[in-house]
Amino acid sequence: MTRHMLGLHGVTAESLGMIMERAWRIRQNRQQYREKLKGKLIAALFFEPSTRTKLSFELAAHWLGAEFIHFPLETSSRVKGESLLDTILTVTAMGVDALIIRHSNSGVLEWLKEKVDVPLINAGDGAHEHPTQALLDLHTMYHYFDSLKDIEVVMVGDIQHSRVVRSSIWALKTLGARITLVGPPSLLPREFEQFGISISWRLDEVLPKADIVYLLRIQQERQQKGLLPSLADYTRQFGLTAGRLSLLKPGVLVMHPGPVNVGVEITAEALQLLRSWPRERAQVCIEHQVASGVVVRAALLDYLLGEESHEITA
Ligand code: CP
């Protein structure tokens, strides 16, 4: 049976817990895992840009002793018109043990999984899912909270285009967190209400209840014209500004998947102030999230490809 990580929709608390537990074990004793995937070959095909996801998968593979190749699409036969499926089938025919794929088309990995017999890992597909980002965010949250049950998570920004939101919602709901989505009406589809998620168009009204404020990147590459009056207007209404810091609950976590548009989702002044505050007052977790990315991706690779591997149960 082939094992994939395509998304977190429907993934059980048990599977999430097992991946989290393995990540903790790797964090505590990396040396024990350094040959776990020796002899495995992992290929990454990124049809969209990436810094964090691509590099952290590469480091994670390196930690586990696997070979890692990043397929250079810009000099491949893709530029001669080779189809996505032909590219994928060509790479798998050469004998790889897993494929990590980022692509702009939502759901493309669901389509590919019927056509290949190697594990597929979704590194972000359109506005659909980015499961490993949500997993690394969970790992970061568990550093600060023993349980996520009834934790109030306020996710702010471009909900419409965010694959991070979709993966996070499924996982956080499964683990019992309470979620509020806030953003401009043009970027906040009401479809989420059917899943018991609160919707707000006013950041100032929901900030005081948040245990975690999760800022989303304004995706300028995915914006259609007219969805926002201007970035300055967005920051005035939905940015975490120095003026809004007084609304935050003591001990709040401030998270962002990166890359951060400083001056848009959060101002430089607010970021600097938050970084100077003690943990009891607030904690900015952006670097912690990045570091968690390597640990969690190592755990996932081991979970899918290692000797003690498992299905992701849904
Ligand atoms: N958060 C995230 O996916 O970052 P990259 O686009 O740099 O991989």
mmCIF file of C-alpha atoms and ligand atoms in Angstrom:
data_model
loop_
_atom_site.group_PDB
_atom_site.id
_atom_site.type_symbol
_atom_site.label_atom_id
_atom_site.label_comp_id
_atom_site.label_asym_id
_atom_site.label_seq_id
_atom_site.Cartn_x
_atom_site.Cartn_y
_atom_site.Cartn_z
ATOM 1 C CA MET A 1 0.000 0.000 0.000
ATOM 2 C CA THR A 2 1.356 3.452 -0.923
ATOM 3 C CA ARG A 3 1.571 6.089 1.780
ATOM 4 C CA HIS A 4 0.934 9.746 0.954
ATOM 5 C CA MET A 5 0.592 13.066 2.766
ATOM 6 C CA LEU A 6 -1.833 14.968 0.564
ATOM 7 C CA GLY A 7 -3.656 17.051 3.150
ATOM 8 C CA LEU A 8 -5.005 17.132 6.700
ATOM 9 C CA HIS A 9 -8.699 17.076 5.866
ATOM 10 C CA GLY A 10 -10.106 14.102 7.758
ATOM 11 C CA VAL A 11 -6.775 13.027 9.236
ATOM 12 C CA THR A 12 -7.421 11.563 12.683
ATOM 13 C CA ALA A 13 -6.196 12.908 16.000
ATOM 14 C CA GLU A 14 -4.349 9.604 16.404
ATOM 15 C CA SER A 15 -2.321 10.105 13.196
ATOM 16 C CA LEU A 16 -1.602 13.741 14.082
ATOM 17 C CA GLY A 17 -0.518 12.638 17.550
ATOM 18 C CA MET A 18 1.806 9.964 16.183
ATOM 19 C CA ILE A 19 3.540 12.433 13.860
ATOM 20 C CA MET A 20 3.852 14.947 16.707
ATOM 21 C CA GLU A 21 5.273 12.293 19.006
ATOM 22 C CA ARG A 22 7.819 11.223 16.417
ATOM 23 C CA ALA A 23 8.824 14.876 15.893
ATOM 24 C CA TRP A 24 9.433 15.237 19.646
ATOM 25 C CA ARG A 25 11.537 12.082 19.660
ATOM 26 C CA ILE A 26 13.634 13.393 16.752
ATOM 27 C CA ARG A 27 14.006 16.790 18.416
ATOM 28 C CA GLN A 28 15.210 15.118 21.610
ATOM 29 C CA ASN A 29 17.572 12.617 20.002
ATOM 30 C CA ARG A 30 18.445 13.422 16.416
ATOM 31 C CA GLN A 31 21.464 11.136 16.423
ATOM 32 C CA GLN A 32 19.250 8.092 16.869
ATOM 33 C CA TYR A 33 17.556 8.869 13.548
ATOM 34 C CA ARG A 34 20.553 9.688 11.397
ATOM 35 C CA GLU A 35 20.529 6.469 9.343
ATOM 36 C CA LYS A 36 16.786 5.774 9.410
ATOM 37 C CA LEU A 37 16.335 6.492 5.707
ATOM 38 C CA LYS A 38 19.770 5.435 4.464
ATOM 39 C CA GLY A 39 19.460 4.192 0.883
ATOM 40 C CA LYS A 40 16.231 6.109 0.175
ATOM 41 C CA LEU A 41 16.058 8.678 -2.606
ATOM 42 C CA ILE A 42 13.661 11.596 -2.208
ATOM 43 C CA ALA A 43 12.940 13.987 -5.087
ATOM 44 C CA ALA A 44 11.475 17.485 -4.791
ATOM 45 C CA LEU A 45 9.603 19.115 -7.650
ATOM 46 C CA PHE A 46 8.682 22.694 -6.875
ATOM 47 C CA PHE A 47 6.613 24.347 -9.589
ATOM 48 C CA GLU A 48 6.307 27.464 -7.385
ATOM 49 C CA PRO A 49 9.023 29.278 -5.414
ATOM 50 C CA SER A 50 9.933 28.222 -1.882
ATOM 51 C CA THR A 51 12.608 28.882 0.699
ATOM 52 C CA ARG A 52 11.417 27.250 3.925
ATOM 53 C CA THR A 53 9.596 24.181 2.688
ATOM 54 C CA LYS A 54 12.163 23.101 0.123
ATOM 55 C CA LEU A 55 15.202 23.701 2.300
ATOM 56 C CA SER A 56 13.689 22.123 5.393
ATOM 57 C CA PHE A 57 12.707 18.974 3.491
ATOM 58 C CA GLU A 58 16.264 18.792 2.162
ATOM 59 C CA LEU A 59 17.725 19.189 5.660
ATOM 60 C CA ALA A 60 15.250 16.679 7.070
ATOM 61 C CA ALA A 61 16.253 14.104 4.435
ATOM 62 C CA HIS A 62 19.903 14.822 5.224
ATOM 63 C CA TRP A 63 19.278 14.306 8.978
ATOM 64 C CA LEU A 64 17.816 10.865 8.220
ATOM 65 C CA GLY A 65 20.599 9.794 5.856
ATOM 66 C CA ALA A 66 18.442 9.862 2.687
ATOM 67 C CA GLU A 67 19.587 11.168 -0.690
ATOM 68 C CA PHE A 68 17.706 14.266 -1.794
ATOM 69 C CA ILE A 69 17.462 15.683 -5.286
ATOM 70 C CA HIS A 70 15.812 18.909 -6.220
ATOM 71 C CA PHE A 71 14.628 18.696 -9.792
ATOM 72 C CA PRO A 72 15.548 21.926 -11.639
ATOM 73 C CA LEU A 73 12.331 22.613 -13.544
ATOM 74 C CA GLU A 74 13.606 25.772 -15.218
ATOM 75 C CA THR A 75 16.199 23.753 -17.207
ATOM 76 C CA SER A 76 14.060 20.630 -17.671
ATOM 77 C CA SER A 77 12.037 19.487 -20.681
ATOM 78 C CA ARG A 78 9.075 21.289 -19.108
ATOM 79 C CA VAL A 79 10.285 24.346 -21.047
ATOM 80 C CA LYS A 80 9.906 22.267 -24.251
ATOM 81 C CA GLY A 81 6.269 21.576 -23.410
ATOM 82 C CA GLU A 82 6.521 18.286 -21.493
ATOM 83 C CA SER A 83 3.296 17.728 -19.535
ATOM 84 C CA LEU A 84 3.164 17.569 -15.748
ATOM 85 C CA LEU A 85 2.244 13.889 -15.861
ATOM 86 C CA ASP A 86 5.119 13.033 -18.226
ATOM 87 C CA THR A 87 7.560 14.877 -15.977
ATOM 88 C CA ILE A 88 6.313 13.006 -12.898
ATOM 89 C CA LEU A 89 6.287 9.607 -14.633
ATOM 90 C CA THR A 90 9.814 10.218 -15.972
ATOM 91 C CA VAL A 91 11.131 11.022 -12.502
ATOM 92 C CA THR A 92 9.401 8.038 -10.872
ATOM 93 C CA ALA A 93 10.642 5.676 -13.631
ATOM 94 C CA MET A 94 14.183 6.502 -12.505
ATOM 95 C CA GLY A 95 13.459 4.920 -9.139
ATOM 96 C CA VAL A 96 12.741 7.492 -6.444
ATOM 97 C CA ASP A 97 11.248 6.509 -3.080
ATOM 98 C CA ALA A 98 9.100 9.616 -2.573
ATOM 99 C CA LEU A 99 8.096 12.773 -4.398
ATOM 100 C CA ILE A 100 7.605 16.124 -2.704
ATOM 101 C CA ILE A 101 5.552 18.405 -4.936
ATOM 102 C CA ARG A 102 4.522 22.059 -4.818
ATOM 103 C CA HIS A 103 2.181 23.197 -7.565
ATOM 104 C CA SER A 104 -0.199 26.073 -8.229
ATOM 105 C CA ASN A 105 -3.138 23.776 -9.075
ATOM 106 C CA SER A 106 -5.394 22.913 -6.137
ATOM 107 C CA GLY A 107 -5.898 19.170 -5.831
ATOM 108 C CA VAL A 108 -3.203 18.200 -8.336
ATOM 109 C CA LEU A 109 -1.692 15.593 -5.991
ATOM 110 C CA GLU A 110 -5.059 13.864 -5.571
ATOM 111 C CA TRP A 111 -5.079 13.465 -9.338
ATOM 112 C CA LEU A 112 -1.444 12.281 -9.485
ATOM 113 C CA LYS A 113 -1.800 9.668 -6.742
ATOM 114 C CA GLU A 114 -3.876 7.476 -9.060
ATOM 115 C CA LYS A 115 -1.048 7.508 -11.603
ATOM 116 C CA VAL A 116 2.106 6.855 -9.567
ATOM 117 C CA ASP A 117 3.103 4.204 -7.048
ATOM 118 C CA VAL A 118 5.459 6.191 -4.831
ATOM 119 C CA PRO A 119 4.498 8.217 -1.755
ATOM 120 C CA LEU A 120 3.520 11.797 -2.616
ATOM 121 C CA ILE A 121 3.979 14.640 -0.174
ATOM 122 C CA ASN A 122 2.087 17.863 -0.695
ATOM 123 C CA ALA A 123 4.380 20.882 -0.262
ATOM 124 C CA GLY A 124 1.479 23.229 -1.110
ATOM 125 C CA ASP A 125 -1.080 22.923 -3.903
ATOM 126 C CA GLY A 126 -2.774 26.130 -5.000
ATOM 127 C CA ALA A 127 -5.208 27.378 -2.369
ATOM 128 C CA HIS A 128 -6.019 23.801 -1.301
ATOM 129 C CA GLU A 129 -3.649 22.506 1.405
ATOM 130 C CA HIS A 130 -0.149 22.907 2.827
ATOM 131 C CA PRO A 131 -0.193 20.059 5.348
ATOM 132 C CA THR A 132 3.419 20.158 6.488
ATOM 133 C CA GLN A 133 3.106 23.863 7.319
ATOM 134 C CA ALA A 134 0.128 23.064 9.552
ATOM 135 C CA LEU A 135 2.028 20.162 11.156
ATOM 136 C CA LEU A 136 5.041 22.329 11.954
ATOM 137 C CA ASP A 137 2.674 24.965 13.368
ATOM 138 C CA LEU A 138 1.097 22.331 15.626
ATOM 139 C CA HIS A 139 4.550 21.281 16.786
ATOM 140 C CA THR A 140 5.321 24.920 17.631
ATOM 141 C CA MET A 141 1.999 25.395 19.467
ATOM 142 C CA TYR A 142 2.585 22.250 21.533
ATOM 143 C CA HIS A 143 5.843 23.761 22.730
ATOM 144 C CA TYR A 144 3.746 26.386 24.554
ATOM 145 C CA PHE A 145 0.464 24.559 25.264
ATOM 146 C CA ASP A 146 0.050 21.025 26.653
ATOM 147 C CA SER A 147 -3.246 20.677 24.811
ATOM 148 C CA LEU A 148 -4.914 22.649 22.024
ATOM 149 C CA LYS A 149 -8.418 21.849 23.283
ATOM 150 C CA ASP A 150 -10.395 25.113 23.626
ATOM 151 C CA ILE A 151 -7.367 27.216 22.678
ATOM 152 C CA GLU A 152 -8.572 30.307 20.790
ATOM 153 C CA VAL A 153 -6.775 30.675 17.453
ATOM 154 C CA VAL A 154 -7.428 33.856 15.467
ATOM 155 C CA MET A 155 -6.206 33.612 11.859
ATOM 156 C CA VAL A 156 -5.917 36.974 10.130
ATOM 157 C CA GLY A 157 -5.680 37.971 6.498
ATOM 158 C CA ASP A 158 -6.096 36.478 3.064
ATOM 159 C CA ILE A 159 -8.220 33.455 3.949
ATOM 160 C CA GLN A 160 -9.487 33.014 0.394
ATOM 161 C CA HIS A 161 -6.100 32.234 -1.137
ATOM 162 C CA SER A 162 -4.537 30.487 1.851
ATOM 163 C CA ARG A 163 -3.676 26.801 1.697
ATOM 164 C CA VAL A 164 -2.131 27.209 5.156
ATOM 165 C CA VAL A 165 -5.529 28.141 6.610
ATOM 166 C CA ARG A 166 -7.246 25.132 5.111
ATOM 167 C CA SER A 167 -4.716 22.617 6.445
ATOM 168 C CA SER A 168 -4.589 24.356 9.835
ATOM 169 C CA ILE A 169 -8.354 24.436 10.202
ATOM 170 C CA TRP A 170 -8.741 20.712 9.656
ATOM 171 C CA ALA A 171 -5.984 19.850 12.132
ATOM 172 C CA LEU A 172 -6.956 22.413 14.777
ATOM 173 C CA LYS A 173 -10.627 21.420 14.640
ATOM 174 C CA THR A 174 -9.677 17.761 15.058
ATOM 175 C CA LEU A 175 -7.621 18.674 18.120
ATOM 176 C CA GLY A 176 -10.415 20.738 19.696
ATOM 177 C CA ALA A 177 -9.150 24.302 19.184
ATOM 178 C CA ARG A 178 -11.583 27.168 18.562
ATOM 179 C CA ILE A 179 -10.925 29.098 15.368
ATOM 180 C CA THR A 180 -11.880 32.600 14.282
ATOM 181 C CA LEU A 181 -11.058 33.794 10.776
ATOM 182 C CA VAL A 182 -10.759 37.518 10.289
ATOM 183 C CA GLY A 183 -10.051 39.544 7.177
ATOM 184 C CA PRO A 184 -11.608 41.799 4.555
ATOM 185 C CA PRO A 185 -14.916 40.417 3.201
ATOM 186 C CA SER A 186 -13.357 40.137 -0.287
ATOM 187 C CA LEU A 187 -10.763 37.658 1.073
ATOM 188 C CA LEU A 188 -12.937 35.819 3.596
ATOM 189 C CA PRO A 189 -15.370 33.274 2.130
ATOM 190 C CA ARG A 190 -18.273 32.446 4.460
ATOM 191 C CA GLU A 191 -18.095 28.739 3.500
ATOM 192 C CA PHE A 192 -16.054 28.108 6.658
ATOM 193 C CA GLU A 193 -18.993 28.891 8.946
ATOM 194 C CA GLN A 194 -20.531 25.506 8.115
ATOM 195 C CA PHE A 195 -17.582 23.868 9.923
ATOM 196 C CA GLY A 196 -18.296 25.713 13.191
ATOM 197 C CA ILE A 197 -15.648 28.346 12.575
ATOM 198 C CA SER A 198 -16.305 31.985 13.542
ATOM 199 C CA ILE A 199 -15.931 34.710 10.935
ATOM 200 C CA SER A 200 -15.180 38.352 11.660
ATOM 201 C CA TRP A 201 -14.407 41.434 9.620
ATOM 202 C CA ARG A 202 -13.093 43.405 12.589
ATOM 203 C CA LEU A 203 -9.695 42.499 13.977
ATOM 204 C CA ASP A 204 -9.990 44.755 17.028
ATOM 205 C CA GLU A 205 -13.082 42.870 18.210
ATOM 206 C CA VAL A 206 -11.459 39.424 18.140
ATOM 207 C CA LEU A 207 -7.828 40.119 19.122
ATOM 208 C CA PRO A 208 -8.493 40.259 22.897
ATOM 209 C CA LYS A 209 -9.739 36.660 23.050
ATOM 210 C CA ALA A 210 -6.833 35.121 21.087
ATOM 211 C CA ASP A 211 -4.400 32.692 22.706
ATOM 212 C CA ILE A 212 -2.724 32.471 19.294
ATOM 213 C CA VAL A 213 -2.751 35.173 16.617
ATOM 214 C CA TYR A 214 -1.830 33.610 13.295
ATOM 215 C CA LEU A 215 -1.023 36.237 10.666
ATOM 216 C CA LEU A 216 -1.282 35.158 7.033
ATOM 217 C CA ARG A 217 0.809 36.448 4.204
ATOM 218 C CA ILE A 218 -0.967 38.764 1.789
ATOM 219 C CA GLN A 219 -0.356 36.791 -1.396
ATOM 220 C CA GLN A 220 0.274 39.471 -3.936
ATOM 221 C CA GLU A 221 0.988 36.832 -6.609
ATOM 222 C CA ARG A 222 -2.520 35.375 -6.199
ATOM 223 C CA GLN A 223 -4.518 38.583 -5.894
ATOM 224 C CA GLN A 224 -6.973 39.484 -8.571
ATOM 225 C CA LYS A 225 -7.348 43.184 -9.113
ATOM 226 C CA GLY A 226 -9.735 44.977 -6.813
ATOM 227 C CA LEU A 227 -9.814 42.592 -3.833
ATOM 228 C CA LEU A 228 -8.061 45.126 -1.616
ATOM 229 C CA PRO A 229 -8.274 48.926 -1.859
ATOM 230 C CA SER A 230 -4.522 49.103 -1.044
ATOM 231 C CA LEU A 231 -1.934 47.388 1.127
ATOM 232 C CA ALA A 232 -1.822 50.467 3.380
ATOM 233 C CA ASP A 233 -5.575 50.194 3.878
ATOM 234 C CA TYR A 234 -5.194 46.474 4.678
ATOM 235 C CA THR A 235 -2.581 47.251 7.334
ATOM 236 C CA ARG A 236 -4.786 49.942 8.858
ATOM 237 C CA GLN A 237 -7.679 47.496 9.245
ATOM 238 C CA PHE A 238 -6.008 44.096 9.672
ATOM 239 C CA GLY A 239 -2.303 44.614 10.315
ATOM 240 C CA LEU A 240 -0.781 43.943 13.724
ATOM 241 C CA THR A 241 0.351 47.484 14.470
ATOM 242 C CA ALA A 242 2.007 48.852 17.605
ATOM 243 C CA GLY A 243 -1.314 50.478 18.485
ATOM 244 C CA ARG A 244 -3.071 47.115 18.516
ATOM 245 C CA LEU A 245 -0.587 45.392 20.850
ATOM 246 C CA SER A 246 -2.500 46.694 23.882
ATOM 247 C CA LEU A 247 -5.442 44.514 22.785
ATOM 248 C CA LEU A 248 -3.433 41.291 23.096
ATOM 249 C CA LYS A 249 -4.015 38.843 25.930
ATOM 250 C CA PRO A 250 -0.980 38.259 28.179
ATOM 251 C CA GLY A 251 1.039 35.266 26.976
ATOM 252 C CA VAL A 252 -0.335 35.322 23.428
ATOM 253 C CA LEU A 253 1.619 33.571 20.650
ATOM 254 C CA VAL A 254 2.067 35.487 17.400
ATOM 255 C CA MET A 255 2.693 33.209 14.422
ATOM 256 C CA HIS A 256 3.234 33.656 10.686
ATOM 257 C CA PRO A 257 4.089 30.973 8.085
ATOM 258 C CA GLY A 258 6.489 33.268 6.240
ATOM 259 C CA PRO A 259 7.652 34.917 4.185
ATOM 260 C CA VAL A 260 6.494 37.947 6.204
ATOM 261 C CA ASN A 261 5.625 41.176 4.413
ATOM 262 C CA VAL A 262 6.870 43.458 7.185
ATOM 263 C CA GLY A 263 4.813 46.639 7.034
ATOM 264 C CA VAL A 264 1.735 44.816 5.731
ATOM 265 C CA GLU A 265 0.665 41.915 7.996
ATOM 266 C CA ILE A 266 2.713 43.281 10.918
ATOM 267 C CA THR A 267 4.550 46.562 11.201
ATOM 268 C CA ALA A 268 8.286 46.721 11.915
ATOM 269 C CA GLU A 269 7.540 48.643 15.113
ATOM 270 C CA ALA A 270 5.095 46.008 16.388
ATOM 271 C CA LEU A 271 7.524 43.206 15.538
ATOM 272 C CA GLN A 272 10.362 44.938 17.355
ATOM 273 C CA LEU A 273 8.208 45.629 20.426
ATOM 274 C CA LEU A 274 6.913 42.060 20.568
ATOM 275 C CA ARG A 275 10.454 40.698 20.327
ATOM 276 C CA SER A 276 11.510 42.843 23.277
ATOM 277 C CA TRP A 277 8.664 41.662 25.518
ATOM 278 C CA PRO A 278 9.005 38.835 28.056
ATOM 279 C CA ARG A 279 7.358 35.476 27.335
ATOM 280 C CA GLU A 280 4.565 36.129 29.882
ATOM 281 C CA ARG A 281 3.465 39.127 27.852
ATOM 282 C CA ALA A 282 3.754 37.732 24.286
ATOM 283 C CA GLN A 283 5.888 35.470 22.141
ATOM 284 C CA VAL A 284 6.648 35.843 18.429
ATOM 285 C CA CYS A 285 7.198 32.308 17.127
ATOM 286 C CA ILE A 286 8.247 32.866 13.511
ATOM 287 C CA GLU A 287 11.790 31.483 13.898
ATOM 288 C CA HIS A 288 10.496 28.686 16.119
ATOM 289 C CA GLN A 289 8.107 27.731 13.316
ATOM 290 C CA VAL A 290 10.976 27.617 10.811
ATOM 291 C CA ALA A 291 13.050 25.396 13.119
ATOM 292 C CA SER A 292 10.030 23.138 13.719
ATOM 293 C CA GLY A 293 9.780 22.706 9.957
ATOM 294 C CA VAL A 294 12.916 20.583 9.779
ATOM 295 C CA VAL A 295 11.973 18.408 12.767
ATOM 296 C CA VAL A 296 8.409 17.826 11.632
ATOM 297 C CA ARG A 297 9.346 17.115 8.024
ATOM 298 C CA ALA A 298 11.946 14.623 9.254
ATOM 299 C CA ALA A 299 9.227 12.992 11.373
ATOM 300 C CA LEU A 300 6.881 12.837 8.403
ATOM 301 C CA LEU A 301 9.512 11.342 6.070
ATOM 302 C CA ASP A 302 10.342 8.719 8.678
ATOM 303 C CA TYR A 303 6.634 8.104 9.314
ATOM 304 C CA LEU A 304 5.968 7.481 5.617
ATOM 305 C CA LEU A 305 9.210 5.824 4.488
ATOM 306 C CA GLY A 306 10.963 4.422 7.554
ATOM 307 C CA GLU A 307 10.902 0.925 9.022
ATOM 308 C CA GLU A 308 8.217 1.844 11.550
ATOM 309 C CA SER A 309 6.160 3.518 8.839
ATOM 310 C CA HIS A 310 2.412 4.006 8.936
ATOM 311 C CA GLU A 311 -0.551 4.972 6.853
ATOM 312 C CA ILE A 312 -1.936 8.444 7.487
ATOM 313 C CA THR A 313 -5.361 7.472 8.823
ATOM 314 C CA ALA A 314 -8.450 9.423 7.851
HETATM 315 N N1 CP B 1 5.668 28.928 4.560
HETATM 316 C C1 CP B 1 6.140 28.502 3.371
HETATM 317 O O1 CP B 1 5.582 27.600 2.731
HETATM 318 O O2 CP B 1 7.296 29.122 2.960
HETATM 319 P P1 CP B 1 8.050 28.872 1.585
HETATM 320 O O3 CP B 1 7.137 29.360 0.483
HETATM 321 O O4 CP B 1 9.326 29.676 1.677
HETATM 322 O O5 CP B 1 8.314 27.397 1.433
#
